[in-house]
Tab-separated table of C-alpha atoms and ligand atoms in Angstrom:
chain	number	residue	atom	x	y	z
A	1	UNK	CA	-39.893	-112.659	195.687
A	2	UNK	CA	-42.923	-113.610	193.727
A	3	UNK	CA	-44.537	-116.578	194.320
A	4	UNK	CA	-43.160	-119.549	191.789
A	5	UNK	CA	-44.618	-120.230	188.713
A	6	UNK	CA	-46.756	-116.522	189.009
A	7	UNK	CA	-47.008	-114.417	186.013
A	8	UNK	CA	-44.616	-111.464	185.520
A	9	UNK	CA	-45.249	-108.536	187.186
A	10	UNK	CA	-46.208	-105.147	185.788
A	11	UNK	CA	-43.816	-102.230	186.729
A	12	UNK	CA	-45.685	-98.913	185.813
A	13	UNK	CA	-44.623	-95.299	185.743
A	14	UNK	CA	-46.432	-92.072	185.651
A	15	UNK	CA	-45.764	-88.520	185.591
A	16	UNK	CA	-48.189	-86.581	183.862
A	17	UNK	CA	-48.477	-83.864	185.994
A	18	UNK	CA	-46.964	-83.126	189.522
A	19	UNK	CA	-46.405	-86.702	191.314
A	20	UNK	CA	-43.881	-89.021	190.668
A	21	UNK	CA	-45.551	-92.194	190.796
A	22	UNK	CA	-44.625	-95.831	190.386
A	23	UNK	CA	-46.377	-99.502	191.020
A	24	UNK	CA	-45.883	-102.903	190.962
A	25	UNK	CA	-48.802	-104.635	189.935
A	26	UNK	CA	-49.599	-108.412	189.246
A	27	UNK	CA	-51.606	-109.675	186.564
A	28	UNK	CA	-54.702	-110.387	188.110
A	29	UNK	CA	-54.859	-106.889	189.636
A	30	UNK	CA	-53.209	-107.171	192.857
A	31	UNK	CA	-51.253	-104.178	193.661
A	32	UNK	CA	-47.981	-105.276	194.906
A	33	UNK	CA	-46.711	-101.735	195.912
A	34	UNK	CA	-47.998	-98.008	194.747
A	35	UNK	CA	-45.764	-95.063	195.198
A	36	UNK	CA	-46.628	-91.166	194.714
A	37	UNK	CA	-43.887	-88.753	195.518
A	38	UNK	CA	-46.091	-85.802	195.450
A	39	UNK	CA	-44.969	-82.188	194.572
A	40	UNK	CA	-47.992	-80.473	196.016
A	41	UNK	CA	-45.764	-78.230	198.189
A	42	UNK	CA	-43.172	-77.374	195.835
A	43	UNK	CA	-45.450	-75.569	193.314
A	44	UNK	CA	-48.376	-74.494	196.473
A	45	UNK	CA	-46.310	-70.817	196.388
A	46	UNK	CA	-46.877	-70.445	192.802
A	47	UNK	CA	-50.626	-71.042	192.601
A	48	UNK	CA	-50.502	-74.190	190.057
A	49	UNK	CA	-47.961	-76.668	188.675
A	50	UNK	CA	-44.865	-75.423	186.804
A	51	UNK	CA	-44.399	-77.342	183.944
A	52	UNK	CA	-40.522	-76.927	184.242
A	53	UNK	CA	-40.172	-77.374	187.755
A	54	UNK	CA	-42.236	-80.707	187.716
A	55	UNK	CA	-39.949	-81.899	185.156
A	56	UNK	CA	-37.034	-81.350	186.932
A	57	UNK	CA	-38.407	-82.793	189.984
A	58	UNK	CA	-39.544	-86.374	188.100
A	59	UNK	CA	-36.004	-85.947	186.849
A	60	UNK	CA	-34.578	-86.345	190.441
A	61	UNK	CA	-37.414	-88.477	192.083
A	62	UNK	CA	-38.067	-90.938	189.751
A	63	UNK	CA	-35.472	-93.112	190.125
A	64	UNK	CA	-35.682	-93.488	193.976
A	65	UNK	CA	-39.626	-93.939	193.470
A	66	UNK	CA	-38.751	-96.994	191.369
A	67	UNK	CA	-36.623	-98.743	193.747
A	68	UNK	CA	-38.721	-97.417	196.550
A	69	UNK	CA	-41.886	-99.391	194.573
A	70	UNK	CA	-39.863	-102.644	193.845
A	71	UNK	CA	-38.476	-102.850	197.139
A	72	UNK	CA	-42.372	-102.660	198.860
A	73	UNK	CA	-43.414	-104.691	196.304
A	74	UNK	CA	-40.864	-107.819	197.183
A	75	UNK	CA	-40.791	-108.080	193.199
A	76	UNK	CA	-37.537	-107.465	191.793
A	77	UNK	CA	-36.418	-105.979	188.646
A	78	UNK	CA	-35.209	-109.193	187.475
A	79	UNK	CA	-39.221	-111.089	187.899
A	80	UNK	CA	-41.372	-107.634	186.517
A	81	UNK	CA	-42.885	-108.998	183.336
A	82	UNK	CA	-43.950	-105.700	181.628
A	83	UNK	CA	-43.318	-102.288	181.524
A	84	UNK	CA	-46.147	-99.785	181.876
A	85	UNK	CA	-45.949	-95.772	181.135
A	86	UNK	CA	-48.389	-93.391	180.698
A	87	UNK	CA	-47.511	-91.566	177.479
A	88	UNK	CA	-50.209	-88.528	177.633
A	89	UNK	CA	-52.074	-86.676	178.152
A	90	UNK	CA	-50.567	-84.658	180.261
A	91	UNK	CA	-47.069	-81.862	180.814
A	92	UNK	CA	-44.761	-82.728	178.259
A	93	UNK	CA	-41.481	-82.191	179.887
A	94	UNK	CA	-43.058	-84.048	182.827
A	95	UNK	CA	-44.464	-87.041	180.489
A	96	UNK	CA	-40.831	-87.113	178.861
A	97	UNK	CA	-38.882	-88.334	181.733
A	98	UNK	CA	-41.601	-90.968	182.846
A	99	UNK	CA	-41.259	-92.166	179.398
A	100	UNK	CA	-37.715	-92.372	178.758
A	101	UNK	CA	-37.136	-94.116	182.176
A	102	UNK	CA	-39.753	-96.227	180.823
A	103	UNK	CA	-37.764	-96.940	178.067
A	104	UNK	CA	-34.598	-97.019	179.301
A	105	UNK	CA	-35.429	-99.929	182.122
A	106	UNK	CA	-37.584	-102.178	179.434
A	107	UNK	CA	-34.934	-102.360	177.106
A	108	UNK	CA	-32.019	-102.789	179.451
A	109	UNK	CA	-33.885	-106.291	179.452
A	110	UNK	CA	-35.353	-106.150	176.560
A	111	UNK	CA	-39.309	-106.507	177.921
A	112	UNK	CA	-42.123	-105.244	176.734
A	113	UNK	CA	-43.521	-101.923	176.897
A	114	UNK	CA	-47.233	-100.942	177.102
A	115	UNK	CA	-47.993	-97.027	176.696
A	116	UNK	CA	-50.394	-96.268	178.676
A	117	UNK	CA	-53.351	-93.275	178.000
A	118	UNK	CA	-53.296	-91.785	181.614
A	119	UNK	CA	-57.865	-91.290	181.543
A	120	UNK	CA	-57.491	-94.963	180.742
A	121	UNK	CA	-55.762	-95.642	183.826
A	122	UNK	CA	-58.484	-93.496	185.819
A	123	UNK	CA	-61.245	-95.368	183.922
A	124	UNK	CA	-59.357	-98.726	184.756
A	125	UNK	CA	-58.753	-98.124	188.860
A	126	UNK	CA	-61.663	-99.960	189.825
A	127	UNK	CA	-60.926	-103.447	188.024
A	128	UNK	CA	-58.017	-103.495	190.202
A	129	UNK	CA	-58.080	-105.922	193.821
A	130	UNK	CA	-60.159	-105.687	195.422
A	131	UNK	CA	-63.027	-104.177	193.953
A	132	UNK	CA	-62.184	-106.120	190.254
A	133	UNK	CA	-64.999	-104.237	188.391
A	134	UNK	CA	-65.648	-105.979	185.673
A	135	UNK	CA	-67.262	-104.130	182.456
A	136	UNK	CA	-69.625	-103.053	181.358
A	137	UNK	CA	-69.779	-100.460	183.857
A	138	UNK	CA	-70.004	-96.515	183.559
A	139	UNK	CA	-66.794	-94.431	184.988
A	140	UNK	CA	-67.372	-90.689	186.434
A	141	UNK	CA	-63.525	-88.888	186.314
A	142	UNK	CA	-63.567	-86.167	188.685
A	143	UNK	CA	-59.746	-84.666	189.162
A	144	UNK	CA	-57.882	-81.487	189.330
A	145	UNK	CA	-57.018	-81.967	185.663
A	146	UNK	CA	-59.946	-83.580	183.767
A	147	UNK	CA	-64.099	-84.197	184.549
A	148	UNK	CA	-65.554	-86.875	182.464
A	149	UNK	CA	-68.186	-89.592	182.395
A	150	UNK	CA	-67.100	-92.243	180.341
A	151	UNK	CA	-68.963	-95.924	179.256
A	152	UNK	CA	-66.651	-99.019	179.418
A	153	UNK	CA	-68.025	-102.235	177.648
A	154	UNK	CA	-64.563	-104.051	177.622
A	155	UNK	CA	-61.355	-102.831	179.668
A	156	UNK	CA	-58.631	-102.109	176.488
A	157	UNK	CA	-61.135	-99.228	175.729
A	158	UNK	CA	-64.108	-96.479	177.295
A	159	UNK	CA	-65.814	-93.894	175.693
A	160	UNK	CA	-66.486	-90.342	176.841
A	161	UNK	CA	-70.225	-89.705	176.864
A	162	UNK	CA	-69.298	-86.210	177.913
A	163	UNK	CA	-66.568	-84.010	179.690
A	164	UNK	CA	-66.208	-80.694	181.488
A	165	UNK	CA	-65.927	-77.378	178.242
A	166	UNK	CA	-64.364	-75.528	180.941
A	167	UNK	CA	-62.645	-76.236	184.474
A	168	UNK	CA	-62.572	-79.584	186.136
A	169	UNK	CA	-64.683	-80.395	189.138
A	170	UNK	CA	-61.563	-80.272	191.043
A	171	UNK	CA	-60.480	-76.687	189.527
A	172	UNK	CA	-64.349	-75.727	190.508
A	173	UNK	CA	-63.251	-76.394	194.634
A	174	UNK	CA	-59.826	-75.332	194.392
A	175	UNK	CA	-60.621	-71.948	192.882
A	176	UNK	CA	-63.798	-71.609	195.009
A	177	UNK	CA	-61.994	-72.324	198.118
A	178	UNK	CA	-59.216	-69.575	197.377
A	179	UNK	CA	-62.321	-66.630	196.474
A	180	UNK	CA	-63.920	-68.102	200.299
A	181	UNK	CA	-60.097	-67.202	202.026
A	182	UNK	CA	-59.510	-71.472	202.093
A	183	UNK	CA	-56.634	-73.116	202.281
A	184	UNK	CA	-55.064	-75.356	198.677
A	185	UNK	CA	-55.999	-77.567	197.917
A	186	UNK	CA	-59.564	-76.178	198.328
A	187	UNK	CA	-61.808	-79.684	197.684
A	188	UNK	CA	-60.681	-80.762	201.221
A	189	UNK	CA	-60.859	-77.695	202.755
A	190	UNK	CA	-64.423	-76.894	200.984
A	191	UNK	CA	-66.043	-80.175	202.331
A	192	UNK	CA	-64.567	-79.709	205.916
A	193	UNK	CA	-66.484	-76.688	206.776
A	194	UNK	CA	-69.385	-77.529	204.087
A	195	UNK	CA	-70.635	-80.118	206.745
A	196	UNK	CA	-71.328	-77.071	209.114
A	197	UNK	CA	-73.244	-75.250	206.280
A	198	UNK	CA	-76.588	-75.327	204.894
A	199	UNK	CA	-76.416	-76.316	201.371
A	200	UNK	CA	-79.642	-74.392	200.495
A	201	UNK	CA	-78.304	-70.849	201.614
A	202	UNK	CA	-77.711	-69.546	198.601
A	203	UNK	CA	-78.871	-70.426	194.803
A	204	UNK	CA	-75.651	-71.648	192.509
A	205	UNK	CA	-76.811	-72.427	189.016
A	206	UNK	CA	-76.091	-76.138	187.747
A	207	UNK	CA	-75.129	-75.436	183.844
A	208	UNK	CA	-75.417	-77.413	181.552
A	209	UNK	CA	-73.995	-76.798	178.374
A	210	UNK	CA	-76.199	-78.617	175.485
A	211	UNK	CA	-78.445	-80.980	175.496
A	212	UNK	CA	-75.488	-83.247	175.983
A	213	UNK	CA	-73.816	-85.280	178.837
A	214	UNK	CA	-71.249	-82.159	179.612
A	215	UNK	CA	-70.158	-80.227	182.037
A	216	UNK	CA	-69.332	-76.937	182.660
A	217	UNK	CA	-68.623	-75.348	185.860
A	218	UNK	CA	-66.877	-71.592	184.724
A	219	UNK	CA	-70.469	-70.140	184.987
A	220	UNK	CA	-70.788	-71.624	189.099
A	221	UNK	CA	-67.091	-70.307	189.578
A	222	UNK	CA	-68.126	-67.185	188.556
A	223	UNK	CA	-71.533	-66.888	190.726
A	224	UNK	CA	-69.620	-67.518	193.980
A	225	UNK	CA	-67.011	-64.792	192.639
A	226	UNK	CA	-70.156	-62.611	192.382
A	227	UNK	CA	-71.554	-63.602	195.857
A	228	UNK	CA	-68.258	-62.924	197.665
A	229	UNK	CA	-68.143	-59.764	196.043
A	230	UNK	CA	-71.870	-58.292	197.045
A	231	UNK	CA	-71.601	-59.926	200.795
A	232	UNK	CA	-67.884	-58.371	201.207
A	233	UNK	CA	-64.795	-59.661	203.154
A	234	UNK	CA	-66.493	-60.019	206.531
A	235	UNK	CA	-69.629	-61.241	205.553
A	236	UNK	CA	-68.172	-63.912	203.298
A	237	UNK	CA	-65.770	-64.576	205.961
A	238	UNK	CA	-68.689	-64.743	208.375
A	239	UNK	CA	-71.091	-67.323	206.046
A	240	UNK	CA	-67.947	-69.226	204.468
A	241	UNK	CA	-69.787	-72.794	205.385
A	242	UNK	CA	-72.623	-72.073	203.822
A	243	UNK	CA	-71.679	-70.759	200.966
A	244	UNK	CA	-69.037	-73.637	200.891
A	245	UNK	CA	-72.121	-75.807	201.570
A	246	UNK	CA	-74.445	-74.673	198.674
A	247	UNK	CA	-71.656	-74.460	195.788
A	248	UNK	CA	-70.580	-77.768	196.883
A	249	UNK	CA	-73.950	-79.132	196.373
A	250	UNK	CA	-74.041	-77.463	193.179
A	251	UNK	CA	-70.858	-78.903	191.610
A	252	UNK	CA	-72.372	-82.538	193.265
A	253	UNK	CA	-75.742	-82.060	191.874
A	254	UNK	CA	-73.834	-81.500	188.116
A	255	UNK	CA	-71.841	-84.632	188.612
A	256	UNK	CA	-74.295	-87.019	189.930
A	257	UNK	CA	-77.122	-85.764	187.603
A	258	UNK	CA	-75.483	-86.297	184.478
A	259	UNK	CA	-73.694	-89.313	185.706
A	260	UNK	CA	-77.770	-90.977	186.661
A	261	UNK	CA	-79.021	-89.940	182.919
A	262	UNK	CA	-75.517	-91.968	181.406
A	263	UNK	CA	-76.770	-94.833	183.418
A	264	UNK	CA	-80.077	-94.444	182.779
A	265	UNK	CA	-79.732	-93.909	178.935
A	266	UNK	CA	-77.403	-96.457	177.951
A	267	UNK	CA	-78.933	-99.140	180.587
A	268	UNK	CA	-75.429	-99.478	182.408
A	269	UNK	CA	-76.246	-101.508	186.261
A	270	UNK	CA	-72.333	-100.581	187.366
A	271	UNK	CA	-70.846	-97.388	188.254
A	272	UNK	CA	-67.211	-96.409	189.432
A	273	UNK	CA	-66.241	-92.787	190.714
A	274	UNK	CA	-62.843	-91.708	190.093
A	275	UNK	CA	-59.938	-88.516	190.474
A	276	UNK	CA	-59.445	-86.814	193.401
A	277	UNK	CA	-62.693	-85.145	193.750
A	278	UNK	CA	-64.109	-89.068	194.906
A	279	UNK	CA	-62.695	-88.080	197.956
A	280	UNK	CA	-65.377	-85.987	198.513
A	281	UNK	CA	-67.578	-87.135	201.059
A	282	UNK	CA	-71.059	-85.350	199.981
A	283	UNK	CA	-70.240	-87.079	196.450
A	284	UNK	CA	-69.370	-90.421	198.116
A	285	UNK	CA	-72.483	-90.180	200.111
A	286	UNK	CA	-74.817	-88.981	197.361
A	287	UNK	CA	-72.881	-91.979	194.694
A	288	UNK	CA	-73.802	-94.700	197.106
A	289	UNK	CA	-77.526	-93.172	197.050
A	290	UNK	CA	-78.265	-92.814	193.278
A	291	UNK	CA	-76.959	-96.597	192.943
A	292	UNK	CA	-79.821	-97.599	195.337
A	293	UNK	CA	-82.484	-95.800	193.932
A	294	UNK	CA	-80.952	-96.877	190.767
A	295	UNK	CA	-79.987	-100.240	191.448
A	296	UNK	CA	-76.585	-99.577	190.429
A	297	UNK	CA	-73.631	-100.923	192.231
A	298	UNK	CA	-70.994	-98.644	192.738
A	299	UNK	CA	-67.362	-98.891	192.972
A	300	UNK	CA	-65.671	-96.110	194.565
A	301	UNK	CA	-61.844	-97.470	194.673
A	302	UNK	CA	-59.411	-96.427	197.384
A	303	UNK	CA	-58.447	-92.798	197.667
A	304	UNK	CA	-54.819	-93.997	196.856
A	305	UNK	CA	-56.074	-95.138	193.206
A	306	UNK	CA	-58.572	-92.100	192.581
A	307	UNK	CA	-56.092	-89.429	193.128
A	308	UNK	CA	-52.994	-89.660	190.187
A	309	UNK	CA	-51.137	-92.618	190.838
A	310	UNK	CA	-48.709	-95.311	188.952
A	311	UNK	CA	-51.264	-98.978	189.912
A	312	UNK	CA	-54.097	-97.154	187.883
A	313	UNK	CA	-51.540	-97.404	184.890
A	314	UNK	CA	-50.720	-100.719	185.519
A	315	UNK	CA	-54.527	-102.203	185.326
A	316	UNK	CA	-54.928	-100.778	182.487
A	317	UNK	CA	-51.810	-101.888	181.007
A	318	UNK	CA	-53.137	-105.609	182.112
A	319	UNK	CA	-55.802	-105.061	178.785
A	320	UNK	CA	-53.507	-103.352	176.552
A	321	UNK	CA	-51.150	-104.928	173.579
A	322	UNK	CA	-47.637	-104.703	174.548
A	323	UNK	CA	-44.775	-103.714	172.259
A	324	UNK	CA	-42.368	-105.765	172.241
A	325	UNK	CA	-38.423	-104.161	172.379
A	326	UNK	CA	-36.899	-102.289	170.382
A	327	UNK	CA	-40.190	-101.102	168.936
A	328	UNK	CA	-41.006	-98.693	171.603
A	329	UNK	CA	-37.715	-97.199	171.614
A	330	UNK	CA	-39.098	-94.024	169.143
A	331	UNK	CA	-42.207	-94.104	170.968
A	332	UNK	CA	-43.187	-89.991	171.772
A	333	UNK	CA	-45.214	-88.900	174.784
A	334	UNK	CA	-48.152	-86.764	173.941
A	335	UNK	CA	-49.818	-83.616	175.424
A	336	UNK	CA	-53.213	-83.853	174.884
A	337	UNK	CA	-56.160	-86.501	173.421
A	338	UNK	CA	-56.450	-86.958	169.392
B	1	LIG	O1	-56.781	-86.685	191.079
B	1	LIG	P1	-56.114	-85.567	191.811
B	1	LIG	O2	-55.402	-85.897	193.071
B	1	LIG	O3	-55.057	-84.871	190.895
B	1	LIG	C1	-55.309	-84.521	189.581
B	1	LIG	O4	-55.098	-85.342	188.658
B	1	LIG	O5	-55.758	-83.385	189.393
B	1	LIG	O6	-57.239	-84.487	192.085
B	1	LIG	C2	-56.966	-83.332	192.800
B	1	LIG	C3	-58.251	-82.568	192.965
B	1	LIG	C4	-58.029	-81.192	193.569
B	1	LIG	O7	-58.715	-80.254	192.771
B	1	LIG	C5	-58.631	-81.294	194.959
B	1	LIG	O8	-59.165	-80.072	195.427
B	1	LIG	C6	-59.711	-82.319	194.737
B	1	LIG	O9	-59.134	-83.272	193.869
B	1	LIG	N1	-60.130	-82.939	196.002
B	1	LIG	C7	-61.363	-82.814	196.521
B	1	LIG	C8	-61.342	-83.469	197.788
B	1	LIG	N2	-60.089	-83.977	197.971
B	1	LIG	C9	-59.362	-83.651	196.858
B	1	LIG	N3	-62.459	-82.216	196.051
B	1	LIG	C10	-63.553	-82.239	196.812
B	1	LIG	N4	-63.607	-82.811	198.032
B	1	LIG	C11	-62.546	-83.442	198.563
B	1	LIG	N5	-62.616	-84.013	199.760
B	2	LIG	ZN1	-55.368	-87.741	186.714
């Protein structure tokens, strides 16, 4: 039970890509209860996520990770407030059934719906308890799925100041960490044995594409393919940490060097790190850094709100306009940013 006289809850939903997620959040930013019923292993055989078979999986899994998140929560259907759905970007199929469950439990009780724009939850992690970032602060996204650095002056909205042209910082370890004979998913794997490695073995370019605040890390990928190639399977094999080591630092050096000129140029003194890729403990290490030299607090949220995950949906659902029932009820999920 909530406590009395508390504001409605916020029951959110998301399943853009391969985890079923749900939340219970409260108004203030308290995360009551955060499920992910992850798929990892049910696509790992395949190489990447099918879209079809994620869909069918939300299909079966959603449901239970509802009740699963109300029951943890101590909220009950009857006291959630708000609904909360990411509608995009993302799978379609796998967007589709988040949404019409969505849908389906809002207007059974005719509440509110708030669609949610799933970057926006990313961006948004770090106002949640108990960090409660408060803009204006600058956001680096670094997942398996998107790399961006983004300003945010107030929460309902952010602004890219400049994204990956090619693979994700994520995409950058996982494929890295398959050509060096790792196990997926490679970012973990990559900064396990990076810590045994010197970073400085071998010369990775950092690209940058423009004059810009993008990213692009196909040209790095490529280098290590190159590498791997002239040392041969032993001798890769036999210098795997530090070559681990020095594309590591490479992908690090691109995110933190473009994320200290966004600071610097737009005069931002707050910085949250975000996606999976926070996880990484060179890039947590190296964040916490550039803030001093910077003077820059930084926010680096709990790994269970970096990686994809229903509570991120929910704060930023907590800024957003809800639509009230039966409005949402033609409401379409979409695949990709306008
Ligand atoms: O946010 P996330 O869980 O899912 C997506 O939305 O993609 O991010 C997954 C990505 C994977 O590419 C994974 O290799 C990477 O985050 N990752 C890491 C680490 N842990 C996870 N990358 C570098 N270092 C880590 N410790
Ligand atoms: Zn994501």
């Amino acid at each position: 039970m909530s406590e009395p006289g508390a504001a409605p809850s916020i029951l959110a939903i998301e399943t853009s890509c391969d985890d079923t997620c749900a939340a219970v959040v409260t108004r203030e930013g308290e995360v009551r209860s955060n499920v992910v019923a992850s798929q990892g292993l049910l696509h790992e055989r395949y190489g990447g996520v099918v879209p079809e078979i994620a869909a069918r999986r939300h299909l079966e899994s959603l449901s239970p990770v509802v009740d699963d998140a109300l029951e943890r929560s101590g909220v009950t259907l009857e006291e959630v407030g708000t609904v909360a759905v990411t509608a995009g970007p993302g799978l379609i199929g796998a967007l589709l059934v988040g949404l019409s469950s969505a849908k389906a439990l809002a207007a059974a009780r005719e509440l509110p719906l708030v669609a949610v724009d799933h970057l926006h939850g990313h961006v948004t992690a770090a106002t949640l308890a108990p960090q409660h970032l408060e803009a204006p602060y600058m956001c680096l996204v670094a997942s398996g799925g998107h790399t961006f650095v983004a300003r945010v002056d107030e929460p309902a909205r952010y602004r890219v100041l400049g994204r990956s042209l090619d693979d994700s910082a994520g995409e950058a370890f996982d494929k890295g960490a398959r050509m060096l004979g790792l196990s997926y998913p490679g970012g973990p794997a990559i900064d396990r044995i990076a810590g045994e490695g010197d970073p400085d073995a071998f010369a990775f370019p950092r690209s940058r594409p423009g004059t810009g605040l993008d990213f692009s890390f196909s040209g790095l990928k490529t280098a290590l393919l190159y590498r791997t190639r002239d040392l041969g399977e032993a001798e890769t094999q036999r210098r795997a940490a530090d070559l681990a080591a020095s594309y590591q630092r490479a992908i690090i050096d691109a995110l933190l060097a473009r994320t200290g000129e966004a600071l610097e140029r737009e005069g931002v003194a707050r910085l949250s790190i975000g996606g999976g890729v926070a996880a990484n403990s060179e890039l947590r290490r190296r964040a916490a850094e550039l803030g001093e030299e910077m003077d820059v607090g930084v926010s680096v949220p709990d790994l269970s709100l970096c990686t994809d995950n229903a509570a991120m949906i929910a704060g930023a659902a907590r800024f957003l306009e809800p639509i009230e029932y039966p409005g949402y009820l033609d409401l379409d999920a979409f695949a990709r940013s306008a």
